[in-house]
């Protein structure tokens, strides 16, 4: 994996795993720099809303629309309805996704609203989620409302 | 206003306003009881993701899918794309909305996915938002990504 932003998102996912959490990470890139990074905090903070993407957006702090509209969201896993809705709220125009084989999010909805989507099917992202889902199926289901 | 859950959501909105925040409140009702309540925390916590609905869901804590699927979300304002996506993620089947005249959220998307929507056009909710938007237009725009 040579893309440094996806690499940073994977680092976030691994950090979450090391904390005993769900291994999904995300970063927000704006004009070539990371302005927010984070990972799923369901276990660590008992959070129902801090998916990796949401944690990265929260850590980016309050921003005006012009920043979001020039940003790219990198996430290790296809974004769920919550995270996709947030991408739409803020008008983030581009999303780079590590993989969508273990979970298919709302990519179709995003595309229908004009968001550019790239899916890498990155082997590291896939392996992180495959192993996690096999080992913690009920925790994973809780995270995706199943 | 006789509905006690919407009344609680309005109380949350007024609490947010008293704190110097954006006056939008929300509660989650499950089997006749409030399991989570909250209000917009953009100003108070410097948050990009704690809309009223998100704050209420976060305050409800980690829940399994069966709880969400029997819950109703009450919110003083039509839910934006982020909050609507979260409603879809967790399969919340019913949303009661204080008003959708100052802001129209993703009600059509929610309906297309089978969520039951009721809009009260409550005068208190309307007055809270009309006044707030007139007095703080840039803060309001930031909150909705405009």
mmCIF file of C-alpha atoms in Angstrom:
data_model
loop_
_atom_site.group_PDB
_atom_site.id
_atom_site.type_symbol
_atom_site.label_atom_id
_atom_site.label_comp_id
_atom_site.label_asym_id
_atom_site.label_seq_id
_atom_site.Cartn_x
_atom_site.Cartn_y
_atom_site.Cartn_z
ATOM 1 C CA UNK A 1 0.000 0.000 0.000
ATOM 2 C CA UNK A 2 1.655 3.174 -1.126
ATOM 3 C CA UNK A 3 -1.125 5.727 -0.534
ATOM 4 C CA UNK A 4 -0.050 7.507 2.642
ATOM 5 C CA UNK A 5 -3.585 8.539 3.606
ATOM 6 C CA UNK A 6 -4.954 5.000 3.398
ATOM 7 C CA UNK A 7 -1.872 3.891 5.268
ATOM 8 C CA UNK A 8 -2.729 6.344 8.042
ATOM 9 C CA UNK A 9 -6.315 5.035 8.095
ATOM 10 C CA UNK A 10 -4.974 1.487 8.461
ATOM 11 C CA UNK A 11 -2.723 2.645 11.307
ATOM 12 C CA UNK A 12 -5.836 4.008 12.994
ATOM 13 C CA UNK A 13 -7.634 0.679 12.493
ATOM 14 C CA UNK A 14 -4.674 -1.176 14.027
ATOM 15 C CA UNK A 15 -4.609 1.237 16.932
ATOM 16 C CA UNK A 16 -8.277 0.504 17.557
ATOM 17 C CA UNK A 17 -7.618 -3.230 17.446
ATOM 18 C CA UNK A 18 -4.756 -2.877 19.929
ATOM 19 C CA UNK A 19 -7.159 -1.066 22.283
ATOM 20 C CA UNK A 20 -9.579 -4.005 22.093
ATOM 21 C CA UNK A 21 -11.846 -2.214 19.649
ATOM 22 C CA UNK A 22 -13.299 -2.703 16.198
ATOM 23 C CA UNK A 23 -10.491 -2.278 13.631
ATOM 24 C CA UNK A 24 -11.823 0.429 11.357
ATOM 25 C CA UNK A 25 -9.908 3.650 10.819
ATOM 26 C CA UNK A 26 -10.329 6.822 8.851
ATOM 27 C CA UNK A 27 -8.579 10.056 7.975
ATOM 28 C CA UNK A 28 -9.725 13.327 6.402
ATOM 29 C CA UNK A 29 -7.350 14.842 3.890
ATOM 30 C CA UNK A 30 -7.523 18.514 2.961
ATOM 31 C CA UNK A 31 -5.062 20.043 0.509
ATOM 32 C CA UNK A 32 -2.574 17.208 1.008
ATOM 33 C CA UNK A 33 -2.678 17.196 4.811
ATOM 34 C CA UNK A 34 -4.518 15.113 7.374
ATOM 35 C CA UNK A 35 -6.858 17.402 9.298
ATOM 36 C CA UNK A 36 -8.603 14.649 11.268
ATOM 37 C CA UNK A 37 -7.979 10.994 11.998
ATOM 38 C CA UNK A 38 -9.730 8.441 14.139
ATOM 39 C CA UNK A 39 -10.981 4.930 14.639
ATOM 40 C CA UNK A 40 -14.086 3.125 15.808
ATOM 41 C CA UNK A 41 -14.703 3.825 19.508
ATOM 42 C CA UNK A 42 -17.659 1.554 20.290
ATOM 43 C CA UNK A 43 -15.737 -0.519 22.809
ATOM 44 C CA UNK A 44 -13.273 2.083 24.054
ATOM 45 C CA UNK A 45 -15.783 4.893 24.686
ATOM 46 C CA UNK A 46 -19.003 2.877 24.798
ATOM 47 C CA UNK A 47 -20.040 4.895 21.784
ATOM 48 C CA UNK A 48 -22.954 4.202 19.458
ATOM 49 C CA UNK A 49 -21.932 6.889 16.978
ATOM 50 C CA UNK A 50 -18.131 6.992 16.848
ATOM 51 C CA UNK A 51 -17.469 4.844 13.818
ATOM 52 C CA UNK A 52 -14.000 5.428 12.390
ATOM 53 C CA UNK A 53 -15.257 8.041 9.941
ATOM 54 C CA UNK A 54 -17.231 9.883 12.616
ATOM 55 C CA UNK A 55 -14.268 9.875 15.002
ATOM 56 C CA UNK A 56 -12.044 11.343 12.288
ATOM 57 C CA UNK A 57 -14.621 14.049 11.513
ATOM 58 C CA UNK A 58 -15.051 14.844 15.188
ATOM 59 C CA UNK A 59 -11.299 15.045 15.658
ATOM 60 C CA UNK A 60 -11.105 17.416 12.680
ATOM 61 C CA UNK A 61 -13.174 19.811 14.784
ATOM 62 C CA UNK A 62 -15.625 22.431 13.615
ATOM 63 C CA UNK A 63 -15.002 23.314 9.975
ATOM 64 C CA UNK A 64 -16.790 25.457 7.464
ATOM 65 C CA UNK A 65 -18.327 24.015 4.312
ATOM 66 C CA UNK A 66 -15.495 25.161 2.060
ATOM 67 C CA UNK A 67 -13.036 22.859 3.867
ATOM 68 C CA UNK A 68 -15.215 19.762 3.614
ATOM 69 C CA UNK A 69 -15.876 20.454 -0.033
ATOM 70 C CA UNK A 70 -12.182 20.150 -0.834
ATOM 71 C CA UNK A 71 -11.566 17.151 1.403
ATOM 72 C CA UNK A 72 -11.234 13.427 0.780
ATOM 73 C CA UNK A 73 -12.312 10.850 3.340
ATOM 74 C CA UNK A 74 -10.165 7.731 3.530
ATOM 75 C CA UNK A 75 -11.712 4.816 5.371
ATOM 76 C CA UNK A 76 -10.618 1.217 5.742
ATOM 77 C CA UNK A 77 -14.190 -0.105 5.296
ATOM 78 C CA UNK A 78 -17.142 0.844 3.102
ATOM 79 C CA UNK A 79 -19.079 3.567 4.973
ATOM 80 C CA UNK A 80 -22.381 2.613 6.621
ATOM 81 C CA UNK A 81 -25.565 4.686 6.334
ATOM 82 C CA UNK A 82 -24.587 6.933 9.255
ATOM 83 C CA UNK A 83 -21.143 7.736 7.908
ATOM 84 C CA UNK A 84 -22.461 8.082 4.357
ATOM 85 C CA UNK A 85 -25.127 10.485 5.555
ATOM 86 C CA UNK A 86 -22.433 12.528 7.248
ATOM 87 C CA UNK A 87 -20.410 12.615 4.031
ATOM 88 C CA UNK A 88 -23.539 13.969 2.301
ATOM 89 C CA UNK A 89 -24.290 16.487 5.057
ATOM 90 C CA UNK A 90 -20.878 18.051 4.714
ATOM 91 C CA UNK A 91 -20.577 17.693 0.965
ATOM 92 C CA UNK A 92 -17.336 15.697 1.042
ATOM 93 C CA UNK A 93 -16.818 15.072 -2.681
ATOM 94 C CA UNK A 94 -14.509 12.028 -2.655
ATOM 95 C CA UNK A 95 -14.241 8.868 -0.576
ATOM 96 C CA UNK A 96 -11.449 6.290 -0.829
ATOM 97 C CA UNK A 97 -12.454 2.935 0.652
ATOM 98 C CA UNK A 98 -10.090 0.206 1.805
ATOM 99 C CA UNK A 99 -12.487 -2.634 1.073
ATOM 100 C CA UNK A 100 -16.195 -3.390 0.667
ATOM 101 C CA UNK A 101 -16.157 -7.185 0.698
ATOM 102 C CA UNK A 102 -16.780 -7.772 4.399
ATOM 103 C CA UNK A 103 -19.403 -4.990 4.518
ATOM 104 C CA UNK A 104 -21.055 -3.067 1.710
ATOM 105 C CA UNK A 105 -22.125 0.373 2.873
ATOM 106 C CA UNK A 106 -24.141 3.046 1.129
ATOM 107 C CA UNK A 107 -21.830 3.467 -1.840
ATOM 108 C CA UNK A 108 -24.722 3.495 -4.279
ATOM 109 C CA UNK A 109 -26.463 6.313 -2.403
ATOM 110 C CA UNK A 110 -23.211 8.288 -2.304
ATOM 111 C CA UNK A 111 -22.625 7.814 -6.021
ATOM 112 C CA UNK A 112 -26.225 8.832 -6.791
ATOM 113 C CA UNK A 113 -25.515 12.139 -5.009
ATOM 114 C CA UNK A 114 -22.338 12.764 -6.969
ATOM 115 C CA UNK A 115 -19.702 11.552 -4.507
ATOM 116 C CA UNK A 116 -16.661 10.016 -6.209
ATOM 117 C CA UNK A 117 -15.900 6.598 -4.743
ATOM 118 C CA UNK A 118 -12.724 4.570 -5.104
ATOM 119 C CA UNK A 119 -12.477 1.074 -3.658
ATOM 120 C CA UNK A 120 -8.986 -0.355 -3.217
ATOM 121 C CA UNK A 121 -9.834 -3.895 -1.979
ATOM 122 C CA UNK A 122 -6.706 -3.610 0.094
ATOM 123 C CA UNK A 123 -5.550 -6.988 1.493
ATOM 124 C CA UNK A 124 -4.610 -5.518 4.888
ATOM 125 C CA UNK A 125 -8.047 -3.955 5.336
ATOM 126 C CA UNK A 126 -9.724 -7.198 4.291
ATOM 127 C CA UNK A 127 -7.668 -9.320 6.646
ATOM 128 C CA UNK A 128 -8.298 -6.990 9.597
ATOM 129 C CA UNK A 129 -12.072 -7.196 9.195
ATOM 130 C CA UNK A 130 -12.294 -10.872 8.244
ATOM 131 C CA UNK A 131 -10.450 -11.882 11.361
ATOM 132 C CA UNK A 132 -12.337 -9.467 13.586
ATOM 133 C CA UNK A 133 -15.786 -10.520 12.366
ATOM 134 C CA UNK A 134 -14.910 -14.209 12.773
ATOM 135 C CA UNK A 135 -13.720 -13.623 16.340
ATOM 136 C CA UNK A 136 -16.348 -11.097 17.505
ATOM 137 C CA UNK A 137 -19.529 -11.604 15.481
ATOM 138 C CA UNK A 138 -21.967 -10.144 18.036
ATOM 139 C CA UNK A 139 -19.873 -7.014 18.602
ATOM 140 C CA UNK A 140 -19.674 -6.538 14.861
ATOM 141 C CA UNK A 141 -23.427 -6.981 14.457
ATOM 142 C CA UNK A 142 -24.039 -4.396 17.172
ATOM 143 C CA UNK A 143 -21.869 -1.924 15.275
ATOM 144 C CA UNK A 144 -23.897 -2.256 12.092
ATOM 145 C CA UNK A 145 -27.310 -2.464 13.748
ATOM 146 C CA UNK A 146 -27.921 -6.125 12.938
ATOM 147 C CA UNK B 1 -48.194 20.394 22.890
ATOM 148 C CA UNK B 2 -49.416 17.312 24.659
ATOM 149 C CA UNK B 3 -46.993 14.645 23.437
ATOM 150 C CA UNK B 4 -44.622 14.159 26.385
ATOM 151 C CA UNK B 5 -41.748 12.876 24.233
ATOM 152 C CA UNK B 6 -41.811 15.866 21.904
ATOM 153 C CA UNK B 7 -42.111 18.036 24.987
ATOM 154 C CA UNK B 8 -38.916 16.445 26.318
ATOM 155 C CA UNK B 9 -37.184 17.056 22.977
ATOM 156 C CA UNK B 10 -38.228 20.731 23.156
ATOM 157 C CA UNK B 11 -36.879 20.931 26.714
ATOM 158 C CA UNK B 12 -33.575 19.637 25.348
ATOM 159 C CA UNK B 13 -33.621 22.276 22.598
ATOM 160 C CA UNK B 14 -34.257 25.004 25.180
ATOM 161 C CA UNK B 15 -31.465 23.670 27.360
ATOM 162 C CA UNK B 16 -29.119 23.883 24.359
ATOM 163 C CA UNK B 17 -30.215 27.454 23.700
ATOM 164 C CA UNK B 18 -29.621 28.401 27.341
ATOM 165 C CA UNK B 19 -26.087 27.032 27.015
ATOM 166 C CA UNK B 20 -25.459 29.289 24.002
ATOM 167 C CA UNK B 21 -25.965 26.448 21.548
ATOM 168 C CA UNK B 22 -28.127 25.577 18.570
ATOM 169 C CA UNK B 23 -31.672 24.880 19.828
ATOM 170 C CA UNK B 24 -32.380 21.407 18.511
ATOM 171 C CA UNK B 25 -33.281 18.573 20.854
ATOM 172 C CA UNK B 26 -34.115 14.927 20.565
ATOM 173 C CA UNK B 27 -35.210 11.939 22.608
ATOM 174 C CA UNK B 28 -35.322 8.200 21.936
ATOM 175 C CA UNK B 29 -38.410 6.413 23.224
ATOM 176 C CA UNK B 30 -38.443 2.660 23.774
ATOM 177 C CA UNK B 31 -41.517 0.909 25.155
ATOM 178 C CA UNK B 32 -42.916 4.125 26.565
ATOM 179 C CA UNK B 33 -39.716 5.321 28.250
ATOM 180 C CA UNK B 34 -36.983 7.739 27.271
ATOM 181 C CA UNK B 35 -33.726 5.786 26.939
ATOM 182 C CA UNK B 36 -31.660 8.655 25.557
ATOM 183 C CA UNK B 37 -32.019 12.412 25.272
ATOM 184 C CA UNK B 38 -29.776 15.152 24.023
ATOM 185 C CA UNK B 39 -29.305 18.373 22.121
ATOM 186 C CA UNK B 40 -27.008 19.872 19.548
ATOM 187 C CA UNK B 41 -23.501 20.280 20.986
ATOM 188 C CA UNK B 42 -21.671 22.114 18.199
ATOM 189 C CA UNK B 43 -20.976 25.172 20.314
ATOM 190 C CA UNK B 44 -20.802 23.553 23.743
ATOM 191 C CA UNK B 45 -18.448 20.693 22.838
ATOM 192 C CA UNK B 46 -16.984 22.053 19.607
ATOM 193 C CA UNK B 47 -18.586 19.047 17.957
ATOM 194 C CA UNK B 48 -19.080 18.449 14.236
ATOM 195 C CA UNK B 49 -21.205 15.340 14.769
ATOM 196 C CA UNK B 50 -23.317 15.891 17.888
ATOM 197 C CA UNK B 51 -26.546 17.070 16.351
ATOM 198 C CA UNK B 52 -29.475 16.668 18.749
ATOM 199 C CA UNK B 53 -30.380 13.249 17.385
ATOM 200 C CA UNK B 54 -26.776 12.013 17.552
ATOM 201 C CA UNK B 55 -26.392 13.293 21.120
ATOM 202 C CA UNK B 56 -29.559 11.463 22.164
ATOM 203 C CA UNK B 57 -28.365 8.246 20.509
ATOM 204 C CA UNK B 58 -24.947 8.573 22.104
ATOM 205 C CA UNK B 59 -26.518 9.191 25.502
ATOM 206 C CA UNK B 60 -28.669 6.078 25.023
ATOM 207 C CA UNK B 61 -25.417 4.130 25.028
ATOM 208 C CA UNK B 62 -24.614 0.891 23.264
ATOM 209 C CA UNK B 63 -27.813 -0.947 22.350
ATOM 210 C CA UNK B 64 -28.567 -4.056 20.374
ATOM 211 C CA UNK B 65 -30.590 -3.960 17.181
ATOM 212 C CA UNK B 66 -33.776 -5.240 18.833
ATOM 213 C CA UNK B 67 -33.990 -2.086 20.983
ATOM 214 C CA UNK B 68 -33.566 0.358 18.095
ATOM 215 C CA UNK B 69 -36.132 -1.551 16.064
ATOM 216 C CA UNK B 70 -38.798 -0.863 18.648
ATOM 217 C CA UNK B 71 -37.812 2.736 19.275
ATOM 218 C CA UNK B 72 -39.146 6.076 18.103
ATOM 219 C CA UNK B 73 -36.908 9.095 17.611
ATOM 220 C CA UNK B 74 -38.452 12.453 18.499
ATOM 221 C CA UNK B 75 -36.607 15.470 17.173
ATOM 222 C CA UNK B 76 -37.526 19.135 17.126
ATOM 223 C CA UNK B 77 -36.215 19.604 13.547
ATOM 224 C CA UNK B 78 -36.292 17.517 10.361
ATOM 225 C CA UNK B 79 -33.231 15.207 10.489
ATOM 226 C CA UNK B 80 -30.275 16.041 8.230
ATOM 227 C CA UNK B 81 -28.465 13.451 6.097
ATOM 228 C CA UNK B 82 -26.162 12.432 8.971
ATOM 229 C CA UNK B 83 -28.965 11.873 11.460
ATOM 230 C CA UNK B 84 -31.150 10.218 8.809
ATOM 231 C CA UNK B 85 -28.315 7.872 7.906
ATOM 232 C CA UNK B 86 -27.993 6.967 11.565
ATOM 233 C CA UNK B 87 -31.720 6.244 11.762
ATOM 234 C CA UNK B 88 -31.245 3.893 8.787
ATOM 235 C CA UNK B 89 -28.123 2.256 10.235
ATOM 236 C CA UNK B 90 -29.952 1.302 13.393
ATOM 237 C CA UNK B 91 -33.280 0.520 11.782
ATOM 238 C CA UNK B 92 -35.289 2.974 13.870
ATOM 239 C CA UNK B 93 -38.755 2.504 12.376
ATOM 240 C CA UNK B 94 -40.486 5.748 13.352
ATOM 241 C CA UNK B 95 -39.478 9.399 13.552
ATOM 242 C CA UNK B 96 -41.615 12.220 14.939
ATOM 243 C CA UNK B 97 -40.454 15.636 13.760
ATOM 244 C CA UNK B 98 -41.235 18.959 15.416
ATOM 245 C CA UNK B 99 -41.053 20.959 12.198
ATOM 246 C CA UNK B 100 -39.558 20.876 8.712
ATOM 247 C CA UNK B 101 -40.223 24.446 7.580
ATOM 248 C CA UNK B 102 -36.931 26.034 8.595
ATOM 249 C CA UNK B 103 -34.941 23.010 7.351
ATOM 250 C CA UNK B 104 -36.042 20.036 5.265
ATOM 251 C CA UNK B 105 -33.904 17.012 6.001
ATOM 252 C CA UNK B 106 -33.799 13.620 4.325
ATOM 253 C CA UNK B 107 -37.421 12.719 5.001
ATOM 254 C CA UNK B 108 -37.889 11.409 1.470
ATOM 255 C CA UNK B 109 -34.917 9.048 1.784
ATOM 256 C CA UNK B 110 -36.224 7.821 5.138
ATOM 257 C CA UNK B 111 -39.701 7.200 3.735
ATOM 258 C CA UNK B 112 -38.241 5.375 0.717
ATOM 259 C CA UNK B 113 -36.576 2.984 3.165
ATOM 260 C CA UNK B 114 -39.779 2.336 5.078
ATOM 261 C CA UNK B 115 -39.355 4.698 8.036
ATOM 262 C CA UNK B 116 -42.642 6.146 9.275
ATOM 263 C CA UNK B 117 -42.441 9.931 9.529
ATOM 264 C CA UNK B 118 -44.794 12.272 11.361
ATOM 265 C CA UNK B 119 -44.333 16.025 11.154
ATOM 266 C CA UNK B 120 -46.070 18.105 13.806
ATOM 267 C CA UNK B 121 -45.229 21.640 12.583
ATOM 268 C CA UNK B 122 -45.126 22.580 16.229
ATOM 269 C CA UNK B 123 -45.172 26.365 16.782
ATOM 270 C CA UNK B 124 -42.608 26.211 19.615
ATOM 271 C CA UNK B 125 -40.128 24.288 17.461
ATOM 272 C CA UNK B 126 -40.672 26.695 14.578
ATOM 273 C CA UNK B 127 -40.193 29.777 16.722
ATOM 274 C CA UNK B 128 -36.996 28.416 18.293
ATOM 275 C CA UNK B 129 -35.360 27.804 14.915
ATOM 276 C CA UNK B 130 -36.686 30.917 13.153
ATOM 277 C CA UNK B 131 -35.263 33.146 15.821
ATOM 278 C CA UNK B 132 -31.985 31.258 16.035
ATOM 279 C CA UNK B 133 -31.350 31.255 12.283
ATOM 280 C CA UNK B 134 -32.120 34.970 12.061
ATOM 281 C CA UNK B 135 -29.716 35.750 14.902
ATOM 282 C CA UNK B 136 -26.903 33.298 14.050
ATOM 283 C CA UNK B 137 -26.971 32.589 10.310
ATOM 284 C CA UNK B 138 -23.309 31.585 9.944
ATOM 285 C CA UNK B 139 -23.402 29.193 12.905
ATOM 286 C CA UNK B 140 -26.525 27.635 11.478
ATOM 287 C CA UNK B 141 -24.927 27.261 8.048
ATOM 288 C CA UNK B 142 -21.905 25.583 9.599
ATOM 289 C CA UNK B 143 -24.177 23.065 11.288
ATOM 290 C CA UNK B 144 -25.799 22.030 8.017
ATOM 291 C CA UNK B 145 -22.657 22.143 5.905
ATOM 292 C CA UNK B 146 -23.646 25.195 3.869
#
